[in-house]
Short mmCIF file of C-alpha atoms and ligand atoms in Angstrom, two decimals:
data_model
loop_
_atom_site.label_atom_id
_atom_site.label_comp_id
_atom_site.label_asym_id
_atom_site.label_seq_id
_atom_site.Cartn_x
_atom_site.Cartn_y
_atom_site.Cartn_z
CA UNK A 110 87.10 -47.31 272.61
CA UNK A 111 85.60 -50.47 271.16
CA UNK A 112 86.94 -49.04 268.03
CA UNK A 113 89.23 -50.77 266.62
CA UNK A 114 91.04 -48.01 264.53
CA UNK A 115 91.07 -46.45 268.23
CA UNK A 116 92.58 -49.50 269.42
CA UNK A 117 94.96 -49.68 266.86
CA UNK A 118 96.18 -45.96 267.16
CA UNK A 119 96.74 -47.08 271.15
CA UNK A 120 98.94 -50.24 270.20
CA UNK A 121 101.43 -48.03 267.69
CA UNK A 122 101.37 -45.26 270.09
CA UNK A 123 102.65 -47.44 272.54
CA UNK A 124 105.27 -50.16 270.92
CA UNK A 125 105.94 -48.28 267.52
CA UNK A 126 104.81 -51.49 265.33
CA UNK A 127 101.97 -52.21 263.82
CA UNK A 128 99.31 -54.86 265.26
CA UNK A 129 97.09 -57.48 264.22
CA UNK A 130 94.00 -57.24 266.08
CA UNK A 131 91.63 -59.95 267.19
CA UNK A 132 88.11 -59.72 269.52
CA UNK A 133 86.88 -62.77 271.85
CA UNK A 134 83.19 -62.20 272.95
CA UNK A 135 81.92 -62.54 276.70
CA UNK A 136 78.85 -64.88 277.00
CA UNK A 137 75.81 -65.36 278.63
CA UNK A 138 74.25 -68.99 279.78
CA UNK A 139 70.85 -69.14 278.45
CA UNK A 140 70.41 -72.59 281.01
CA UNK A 141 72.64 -74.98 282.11
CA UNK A 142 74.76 -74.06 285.04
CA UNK A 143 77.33 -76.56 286.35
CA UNK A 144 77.06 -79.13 284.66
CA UNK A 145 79.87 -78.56 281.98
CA UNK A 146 81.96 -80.37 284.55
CA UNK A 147 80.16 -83.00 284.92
CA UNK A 148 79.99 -83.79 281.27
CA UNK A 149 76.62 -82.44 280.87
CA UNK A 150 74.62 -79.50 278.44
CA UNK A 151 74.94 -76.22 278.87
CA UNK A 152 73.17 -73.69 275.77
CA UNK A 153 75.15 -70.46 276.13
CA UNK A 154 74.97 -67.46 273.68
CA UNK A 155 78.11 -65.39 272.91
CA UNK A 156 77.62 -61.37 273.59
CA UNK A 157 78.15 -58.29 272.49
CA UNK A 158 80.84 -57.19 274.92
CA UNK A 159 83.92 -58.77 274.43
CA UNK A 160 87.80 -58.23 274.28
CA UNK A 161 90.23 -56.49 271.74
CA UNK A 162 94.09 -58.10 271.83
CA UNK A 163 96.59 -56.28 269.42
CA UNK A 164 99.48 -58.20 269.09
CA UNK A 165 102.84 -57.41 267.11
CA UNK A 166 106.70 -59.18 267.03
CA UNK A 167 109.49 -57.92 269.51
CA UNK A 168 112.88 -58.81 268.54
CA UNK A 169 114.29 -58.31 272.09
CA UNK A 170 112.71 -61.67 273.09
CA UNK A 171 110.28 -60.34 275.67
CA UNK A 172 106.69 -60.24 276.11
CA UNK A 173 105.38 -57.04 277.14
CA UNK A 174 101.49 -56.85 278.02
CA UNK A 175 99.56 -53.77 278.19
CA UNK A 176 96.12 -53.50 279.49
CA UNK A 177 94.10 -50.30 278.79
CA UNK A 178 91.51 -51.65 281.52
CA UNK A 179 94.48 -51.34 284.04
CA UNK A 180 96.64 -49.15 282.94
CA UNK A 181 98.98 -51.19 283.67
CA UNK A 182 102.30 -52.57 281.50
CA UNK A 183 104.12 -55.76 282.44
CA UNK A 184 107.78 -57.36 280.82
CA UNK A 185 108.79 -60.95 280.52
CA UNK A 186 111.45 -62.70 279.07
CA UNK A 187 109.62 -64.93 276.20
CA UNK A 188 112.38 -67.98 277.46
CA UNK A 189 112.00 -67.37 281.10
CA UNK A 190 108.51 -66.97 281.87
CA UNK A 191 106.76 -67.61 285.40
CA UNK A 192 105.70 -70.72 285.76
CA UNK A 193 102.82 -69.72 288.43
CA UNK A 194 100.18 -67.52 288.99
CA UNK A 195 100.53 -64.22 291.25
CA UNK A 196 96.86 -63.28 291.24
CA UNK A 197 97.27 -60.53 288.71
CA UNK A 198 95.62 -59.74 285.47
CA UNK A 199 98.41 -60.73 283.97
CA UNK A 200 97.89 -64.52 285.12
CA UNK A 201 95.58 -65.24 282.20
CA UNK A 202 97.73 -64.38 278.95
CA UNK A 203 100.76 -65.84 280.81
CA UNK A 204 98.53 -68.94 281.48
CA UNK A 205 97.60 -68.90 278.04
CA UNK A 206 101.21 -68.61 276.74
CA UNK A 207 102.28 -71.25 279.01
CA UNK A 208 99.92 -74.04 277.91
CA UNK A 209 100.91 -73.25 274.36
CA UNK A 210 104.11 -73.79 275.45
CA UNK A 211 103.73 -76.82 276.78
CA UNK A 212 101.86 -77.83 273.62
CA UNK A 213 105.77 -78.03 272.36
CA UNK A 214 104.95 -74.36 270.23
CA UNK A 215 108.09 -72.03 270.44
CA UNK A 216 106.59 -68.52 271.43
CA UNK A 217 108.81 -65.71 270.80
CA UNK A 218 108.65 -61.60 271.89
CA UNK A 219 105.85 -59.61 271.16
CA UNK A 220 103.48 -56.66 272.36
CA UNK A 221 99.98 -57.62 273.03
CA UNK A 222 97.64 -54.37 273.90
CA UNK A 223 94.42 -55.56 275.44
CA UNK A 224 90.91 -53.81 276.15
CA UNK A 225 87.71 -54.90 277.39
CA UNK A 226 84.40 -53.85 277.98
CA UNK A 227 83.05 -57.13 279.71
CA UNK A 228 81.86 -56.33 283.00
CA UNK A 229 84.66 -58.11 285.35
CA UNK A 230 83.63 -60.79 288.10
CA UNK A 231 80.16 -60.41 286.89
CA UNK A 232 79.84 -63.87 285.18
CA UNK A 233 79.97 -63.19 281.94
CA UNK A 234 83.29 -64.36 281.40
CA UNK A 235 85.60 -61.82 280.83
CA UNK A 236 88.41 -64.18 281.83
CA UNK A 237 87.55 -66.63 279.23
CA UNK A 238 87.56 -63.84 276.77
CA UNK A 239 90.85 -62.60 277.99
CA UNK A 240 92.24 -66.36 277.66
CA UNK A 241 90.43 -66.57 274.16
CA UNK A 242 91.86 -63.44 272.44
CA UNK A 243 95.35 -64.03 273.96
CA UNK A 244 95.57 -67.82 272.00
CA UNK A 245 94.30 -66.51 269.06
CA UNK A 246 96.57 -63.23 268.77
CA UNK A 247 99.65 -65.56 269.39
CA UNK A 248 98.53 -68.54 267.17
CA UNK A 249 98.29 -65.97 264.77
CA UNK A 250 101.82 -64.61 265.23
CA UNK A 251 103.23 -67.99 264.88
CA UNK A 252 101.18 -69.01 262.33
CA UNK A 253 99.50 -71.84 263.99
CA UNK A 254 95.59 -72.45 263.62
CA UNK A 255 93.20 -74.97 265.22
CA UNK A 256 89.89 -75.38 265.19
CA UNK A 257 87.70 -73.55 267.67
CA UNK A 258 86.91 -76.14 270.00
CA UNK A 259 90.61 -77.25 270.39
CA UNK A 260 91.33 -73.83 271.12
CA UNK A 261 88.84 -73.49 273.64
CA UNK A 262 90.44 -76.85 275.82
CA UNK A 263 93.28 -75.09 275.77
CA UNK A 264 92.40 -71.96 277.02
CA UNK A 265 90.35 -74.16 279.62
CA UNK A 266 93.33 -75.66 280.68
CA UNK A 267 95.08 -72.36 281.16
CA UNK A 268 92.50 -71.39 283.62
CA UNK A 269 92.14 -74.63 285.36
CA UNK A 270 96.46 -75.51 285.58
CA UNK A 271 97.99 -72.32 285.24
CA UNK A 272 95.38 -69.79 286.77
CA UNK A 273 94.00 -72.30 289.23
CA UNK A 274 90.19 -71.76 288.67
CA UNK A 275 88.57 -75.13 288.08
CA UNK A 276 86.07 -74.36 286.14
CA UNK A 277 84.18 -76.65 282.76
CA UNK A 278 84.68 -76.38 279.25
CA UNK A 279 81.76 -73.55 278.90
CA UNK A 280 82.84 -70.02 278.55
CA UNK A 281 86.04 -70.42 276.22
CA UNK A 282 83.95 -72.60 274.06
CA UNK A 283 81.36 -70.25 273.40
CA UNK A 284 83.92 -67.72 273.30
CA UNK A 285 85.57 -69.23 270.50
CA UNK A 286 82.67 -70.89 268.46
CA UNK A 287 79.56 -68.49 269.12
CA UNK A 288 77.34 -67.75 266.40
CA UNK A 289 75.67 -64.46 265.24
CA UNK A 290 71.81 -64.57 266.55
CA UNK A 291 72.13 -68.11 268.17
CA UNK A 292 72.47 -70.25 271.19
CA UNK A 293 74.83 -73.10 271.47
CA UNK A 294 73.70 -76.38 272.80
CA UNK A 295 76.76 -77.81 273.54
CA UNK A 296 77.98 -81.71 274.85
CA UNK A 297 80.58 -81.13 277.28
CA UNK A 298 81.61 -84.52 276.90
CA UNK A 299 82.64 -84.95 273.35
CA UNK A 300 82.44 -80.86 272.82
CA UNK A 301 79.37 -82.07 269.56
CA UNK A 302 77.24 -79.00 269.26
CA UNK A 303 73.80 -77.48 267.72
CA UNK A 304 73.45 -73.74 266.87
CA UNK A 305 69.72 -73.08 268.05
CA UNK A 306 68.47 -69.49 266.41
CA UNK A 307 67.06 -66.58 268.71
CA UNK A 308 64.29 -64.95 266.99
CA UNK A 309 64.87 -61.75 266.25
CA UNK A 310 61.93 -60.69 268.52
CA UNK A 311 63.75 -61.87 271.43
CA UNK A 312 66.04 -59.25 273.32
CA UNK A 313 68.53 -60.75 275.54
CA UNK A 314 68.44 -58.36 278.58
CA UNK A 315 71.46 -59.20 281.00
CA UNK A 316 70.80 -57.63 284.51
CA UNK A 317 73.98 -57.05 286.95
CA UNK A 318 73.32 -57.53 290.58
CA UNK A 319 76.78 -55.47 291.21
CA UNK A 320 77.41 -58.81 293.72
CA UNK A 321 80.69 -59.70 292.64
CA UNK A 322 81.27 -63.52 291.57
CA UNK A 323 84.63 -65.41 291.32
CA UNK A 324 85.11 -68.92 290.03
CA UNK A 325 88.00 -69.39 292.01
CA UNK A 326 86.84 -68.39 295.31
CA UNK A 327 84.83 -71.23 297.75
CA UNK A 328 81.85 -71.53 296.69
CA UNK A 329 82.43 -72.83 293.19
CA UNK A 330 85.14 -75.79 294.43
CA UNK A 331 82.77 -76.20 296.81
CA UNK A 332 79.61 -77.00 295.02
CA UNK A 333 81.72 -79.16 292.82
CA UNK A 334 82.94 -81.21 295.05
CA UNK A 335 79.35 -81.87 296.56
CA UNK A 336 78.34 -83.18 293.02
CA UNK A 337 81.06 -84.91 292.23
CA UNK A 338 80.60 -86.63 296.10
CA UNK A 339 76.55 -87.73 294.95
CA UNK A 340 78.52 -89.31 291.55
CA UNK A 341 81.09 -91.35 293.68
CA UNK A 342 77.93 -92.80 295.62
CA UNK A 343 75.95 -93.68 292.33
CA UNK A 344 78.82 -95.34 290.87
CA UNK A 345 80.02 -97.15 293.98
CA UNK A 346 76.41 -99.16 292.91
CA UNK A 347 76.25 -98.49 288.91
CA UNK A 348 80.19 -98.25 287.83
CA UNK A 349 78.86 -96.44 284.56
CA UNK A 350 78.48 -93.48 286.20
CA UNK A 351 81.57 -91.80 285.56
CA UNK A 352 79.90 -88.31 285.69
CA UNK A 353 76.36 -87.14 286.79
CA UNK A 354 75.78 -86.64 282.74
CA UNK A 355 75.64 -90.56 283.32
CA UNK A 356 73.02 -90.48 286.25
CA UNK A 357 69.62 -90.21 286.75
CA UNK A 358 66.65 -89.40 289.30
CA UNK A 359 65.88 -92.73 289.45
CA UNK A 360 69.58 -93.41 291.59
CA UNK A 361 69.01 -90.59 293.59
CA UNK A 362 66.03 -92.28 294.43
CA UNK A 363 67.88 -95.45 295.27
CA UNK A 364 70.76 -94.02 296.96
CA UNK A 365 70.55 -90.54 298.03
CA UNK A 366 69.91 -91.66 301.18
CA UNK A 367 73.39 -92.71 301.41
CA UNK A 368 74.99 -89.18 300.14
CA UNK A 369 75.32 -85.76 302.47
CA UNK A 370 72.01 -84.12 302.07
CA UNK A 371 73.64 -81.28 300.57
CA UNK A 372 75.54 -83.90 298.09
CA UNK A 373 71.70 -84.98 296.99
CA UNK A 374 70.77 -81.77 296.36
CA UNK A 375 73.40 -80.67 294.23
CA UNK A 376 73.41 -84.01 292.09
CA UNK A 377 69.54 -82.98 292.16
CA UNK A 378 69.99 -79.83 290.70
CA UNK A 379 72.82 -81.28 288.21
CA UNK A 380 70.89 -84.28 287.18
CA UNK A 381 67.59 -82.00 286.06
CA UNK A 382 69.38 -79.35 284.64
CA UNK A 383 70.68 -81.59 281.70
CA UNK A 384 67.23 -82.63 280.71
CA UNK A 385 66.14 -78.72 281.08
CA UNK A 386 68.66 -77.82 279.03
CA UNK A 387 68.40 -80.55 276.41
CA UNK A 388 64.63 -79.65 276.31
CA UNK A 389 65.29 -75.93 276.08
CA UNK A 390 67.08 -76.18 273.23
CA UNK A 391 64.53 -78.53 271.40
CA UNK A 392 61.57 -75.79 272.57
CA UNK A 393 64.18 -72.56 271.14
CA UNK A 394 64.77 -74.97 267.76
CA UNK A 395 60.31 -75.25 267.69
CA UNK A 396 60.41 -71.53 268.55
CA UNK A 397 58.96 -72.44 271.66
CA UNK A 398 59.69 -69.22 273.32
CA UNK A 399 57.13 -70.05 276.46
CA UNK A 400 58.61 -73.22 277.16
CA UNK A 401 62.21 -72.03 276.57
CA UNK A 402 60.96 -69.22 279.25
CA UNK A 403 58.72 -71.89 281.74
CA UNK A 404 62.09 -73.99 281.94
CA UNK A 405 64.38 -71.55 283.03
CA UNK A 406 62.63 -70.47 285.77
CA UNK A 407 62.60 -73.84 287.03
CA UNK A 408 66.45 -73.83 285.60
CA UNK A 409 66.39 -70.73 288.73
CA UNK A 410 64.54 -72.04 291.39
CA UNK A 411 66.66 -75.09 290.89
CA UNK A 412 70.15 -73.21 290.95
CA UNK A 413 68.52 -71.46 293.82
CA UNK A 414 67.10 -74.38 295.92
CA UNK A 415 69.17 -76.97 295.58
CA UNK A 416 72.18 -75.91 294.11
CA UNK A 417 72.13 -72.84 296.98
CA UNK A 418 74.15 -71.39 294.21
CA UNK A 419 72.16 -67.71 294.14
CA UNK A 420 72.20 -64.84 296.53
CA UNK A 421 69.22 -62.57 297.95
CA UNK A 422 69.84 -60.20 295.38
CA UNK A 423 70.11 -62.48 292.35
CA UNK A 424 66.44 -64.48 293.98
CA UNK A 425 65.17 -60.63 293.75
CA UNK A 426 66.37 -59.80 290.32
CA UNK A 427 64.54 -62.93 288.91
CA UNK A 428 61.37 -62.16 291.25
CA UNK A 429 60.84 -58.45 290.11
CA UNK A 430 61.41 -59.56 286.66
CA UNK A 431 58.18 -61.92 286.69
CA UNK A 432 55.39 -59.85 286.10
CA UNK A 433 56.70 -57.42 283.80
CA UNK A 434 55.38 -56.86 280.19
CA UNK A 435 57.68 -59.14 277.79
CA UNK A 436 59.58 -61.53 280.09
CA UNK A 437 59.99 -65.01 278.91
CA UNK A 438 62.00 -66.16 281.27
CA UNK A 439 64.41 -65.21 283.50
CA UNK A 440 67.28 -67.02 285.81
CA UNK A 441 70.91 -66.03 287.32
CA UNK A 442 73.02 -66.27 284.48
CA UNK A 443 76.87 -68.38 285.09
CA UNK A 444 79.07 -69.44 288.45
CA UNK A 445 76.86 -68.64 291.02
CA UNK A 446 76.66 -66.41 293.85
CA UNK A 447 76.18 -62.96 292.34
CA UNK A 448 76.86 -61.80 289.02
CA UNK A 449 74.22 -61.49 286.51
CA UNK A 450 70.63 -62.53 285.80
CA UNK A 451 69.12 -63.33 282.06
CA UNK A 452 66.00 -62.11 281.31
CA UNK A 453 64.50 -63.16 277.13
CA UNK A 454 62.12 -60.30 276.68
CA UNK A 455 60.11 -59.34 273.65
CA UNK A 456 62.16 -56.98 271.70
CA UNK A 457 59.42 -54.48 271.89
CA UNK A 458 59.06 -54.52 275.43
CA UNK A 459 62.85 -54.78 276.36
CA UNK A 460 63.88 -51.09 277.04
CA UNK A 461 60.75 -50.81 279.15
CA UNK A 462 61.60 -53.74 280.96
CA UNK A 463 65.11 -52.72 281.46
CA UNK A 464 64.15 -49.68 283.37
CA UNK A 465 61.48 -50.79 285.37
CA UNK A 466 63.49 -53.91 286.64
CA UNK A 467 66.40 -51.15 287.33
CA UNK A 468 63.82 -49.15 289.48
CA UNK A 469 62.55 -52.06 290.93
CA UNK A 470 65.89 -53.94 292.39
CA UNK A 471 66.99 -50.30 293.22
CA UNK A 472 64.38 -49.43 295.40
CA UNK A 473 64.42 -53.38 296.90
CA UNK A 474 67.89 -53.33 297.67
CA UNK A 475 69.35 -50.16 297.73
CA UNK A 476 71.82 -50.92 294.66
CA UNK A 477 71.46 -49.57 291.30
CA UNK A 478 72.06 -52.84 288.88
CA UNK A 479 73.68 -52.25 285.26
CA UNK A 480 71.15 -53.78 282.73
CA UNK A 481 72.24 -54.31 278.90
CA UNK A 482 69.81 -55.00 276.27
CA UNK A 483 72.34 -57.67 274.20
CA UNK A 484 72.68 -59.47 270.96
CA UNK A 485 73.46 -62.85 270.71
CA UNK A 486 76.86 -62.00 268.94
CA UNK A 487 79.40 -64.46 266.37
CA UNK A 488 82.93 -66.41 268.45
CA UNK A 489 86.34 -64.85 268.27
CA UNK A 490 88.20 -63.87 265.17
CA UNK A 491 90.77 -61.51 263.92
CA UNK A 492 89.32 -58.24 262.95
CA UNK A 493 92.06 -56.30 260.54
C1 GLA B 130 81.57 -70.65 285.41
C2 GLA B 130 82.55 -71.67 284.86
C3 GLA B 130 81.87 -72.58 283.84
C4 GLA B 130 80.59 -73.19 284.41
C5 GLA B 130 79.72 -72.13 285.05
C6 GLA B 130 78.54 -72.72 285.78
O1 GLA B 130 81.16 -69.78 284.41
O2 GLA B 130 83.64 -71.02 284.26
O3 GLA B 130 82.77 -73.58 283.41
O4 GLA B 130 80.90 -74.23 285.29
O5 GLA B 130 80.44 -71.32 285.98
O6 GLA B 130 77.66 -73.26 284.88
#
């Protein structure tokens, strides 16, 4: 079904008009994990699963969204749209819509079909795909452009006002801005970037726990707040300390003792990951591929340890990866607390390694894990 002519045939079928068609890719975070929020790096790749939006003009001034995933077909009136989220699918394109809205942009009817093959609550972002192929289709129909990382705030700001998930800038930017056969090493605070290549010996082999993640549930807020509790303490002594991005470990050495332990340990975790993933990038740019690999695994035991952001099974999808032929490196990949890990294996090695980790975590913990041997893949764009 990732065929677009497929696609395509599915859209007329349905709303008898003819559709453009865009894609937004899901990603994978090569290292980095929460610190887009707190103005930090993160080096994210863009995948090879992604979403398809069809969109085409209505003239009874409704919106009317179809999802092939769901099945499911929803109406709204273009000038009366809801102004809150209901927990639905349908909270993301609305959210979407809305923000554009608000950016004073007068959004008439229209159809959009949409289909995905990004694993859901796995975290590889199928929601900022979803958010990403929704601006673009209706940019397109009003004949508005921006550049890719404007786009991406806004879809960020869908999720985070409309959607209520408070997540960083991370997975719509790579969404929109990804590069063929390349990591990103973005600057979450002034969204500057460097396009790092993978070699093509390098498989990117995405194991799925089958733990289900979700950026809005407790544990993400959570975490945040914990960091953002270690900044207030650093900056209560250093006022340039806005974010952690501004902190070191020399002022958790001065003042952790006066945050929660759990606050120290989070800013911890924060605080090293930058310079991980600042150094990651420089090893991938030398070709580096042992000291890409040797940092995230301390990138993992660091999410694991002090960040407490993993889960048993996502600890033994990184362990049973270790000593296989071809591993590089391996860590839990995105939000936290299930979801996927990211293993770089030798291209040579990877379909081995993707069915003896399978066999491994199956016979560990009883569930049998999806594994995808992936491509870094290029950011949104309209495809016909
Ligand atoms: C989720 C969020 C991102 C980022 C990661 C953790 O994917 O959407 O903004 O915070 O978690 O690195």
């Amino acid at each position: 079904m990732h065929d677009p002519a497929v696609f395509r045939s599915m859209h007329v079928a349905r709303f008898h008009a003819e559709p453009a068609i865009f894609v937004a890719p899901g990603r994978v975070n090569l290292i980095g994990e929460h610190t887009d929020y707190a103005e930090g790096f993160v080096m994210p790749a863009a995948i090879d699963f992604a979403t398809l939006a069809g969109i085409s003009p209505r003239t009874d001034g409704k919106i009317v969204l179809y999802s092939e995933n769901y099945g499911q077909e929803r109406s709204f009136e273009a000038a009366a749209l809801p102004t809150k989220a209901s927990q639905h699918w349908t909270d993301y394109p609305l959210g979407v819509v809305a923000i554009l809205a608000g950016e004073g942009l007068a959004i008439p009817g229209f159809s959009l079909s949409l289909w995905g093959d990004v694993p859901l609550g796995s975290g590889l972002s199928s929601s900022a795909a979803l958010e990403v192929v929704t601006a673009l289709a209706v940019l397109s129909l009003i004949g508005v452009s921006y550049p890719g990382p404007v786009l991406a705030r806004l879809c960020q700001r869908a999720e985070n006002e409309f959607v209520g998930a408070n997540c960083g800038i991370m997975d719509q930017f790579i969404s929109a801005n990804g590069a063929k056969d390349h990591a990103l090493l973005l600057d979450c605070r002034d969204l500057s970037f460097k396009l790092a290549p993978i070699p093509s010996h390098v498989a990117l082999v995405i194991a799925n726990t089958m733990v289900k993640h979700s950026v809005a549930g407790g544990d993400y807020p959570t975490r945040r707040r914990e960091s953002e509790a270690a900044c207030a303490v650093i900056a209560s002594h250093r006022p340039g300390v806005p974010f952690l991005r501004d902190a070191t470990l020399e002022d958790l050495e001065k003042w952790g003792h006066e945050m929660a332990p759990k606050s120290l340990m989070r800013a911890r975790h924060v605080i090293s990951e930058n310079l991980r993933t600042v150094a990651a990038c420089e090893a991938l740019l030398k070709g580096d591929m042992a000291e890409v690999g040797r940092l995230m695994g301390e990138a993992h035991t660091s999410y694991s340890q002090d960040f407490e952001g993993s889960c048993v099974e996502a600890d033994a999808m990184v362990a049973l990866a270790q000593d296989l032929p071809g591993l590089i490196g391996a860590r839990l990949t995105g939000g936290g607390f299930g979801g996927c890990t990211i293993n770089l294996v030798e291209q040579s090695e990877a379909a081995g390694f993707a069915e003896a980790l399978a066999a491994r975590y199956a016979n560990q913990t009883g569930i049998v894990p999806q594994i995808h041997i992936c491509h870094a893949s290029g950011g949104a764009h309209r495809l016909q």
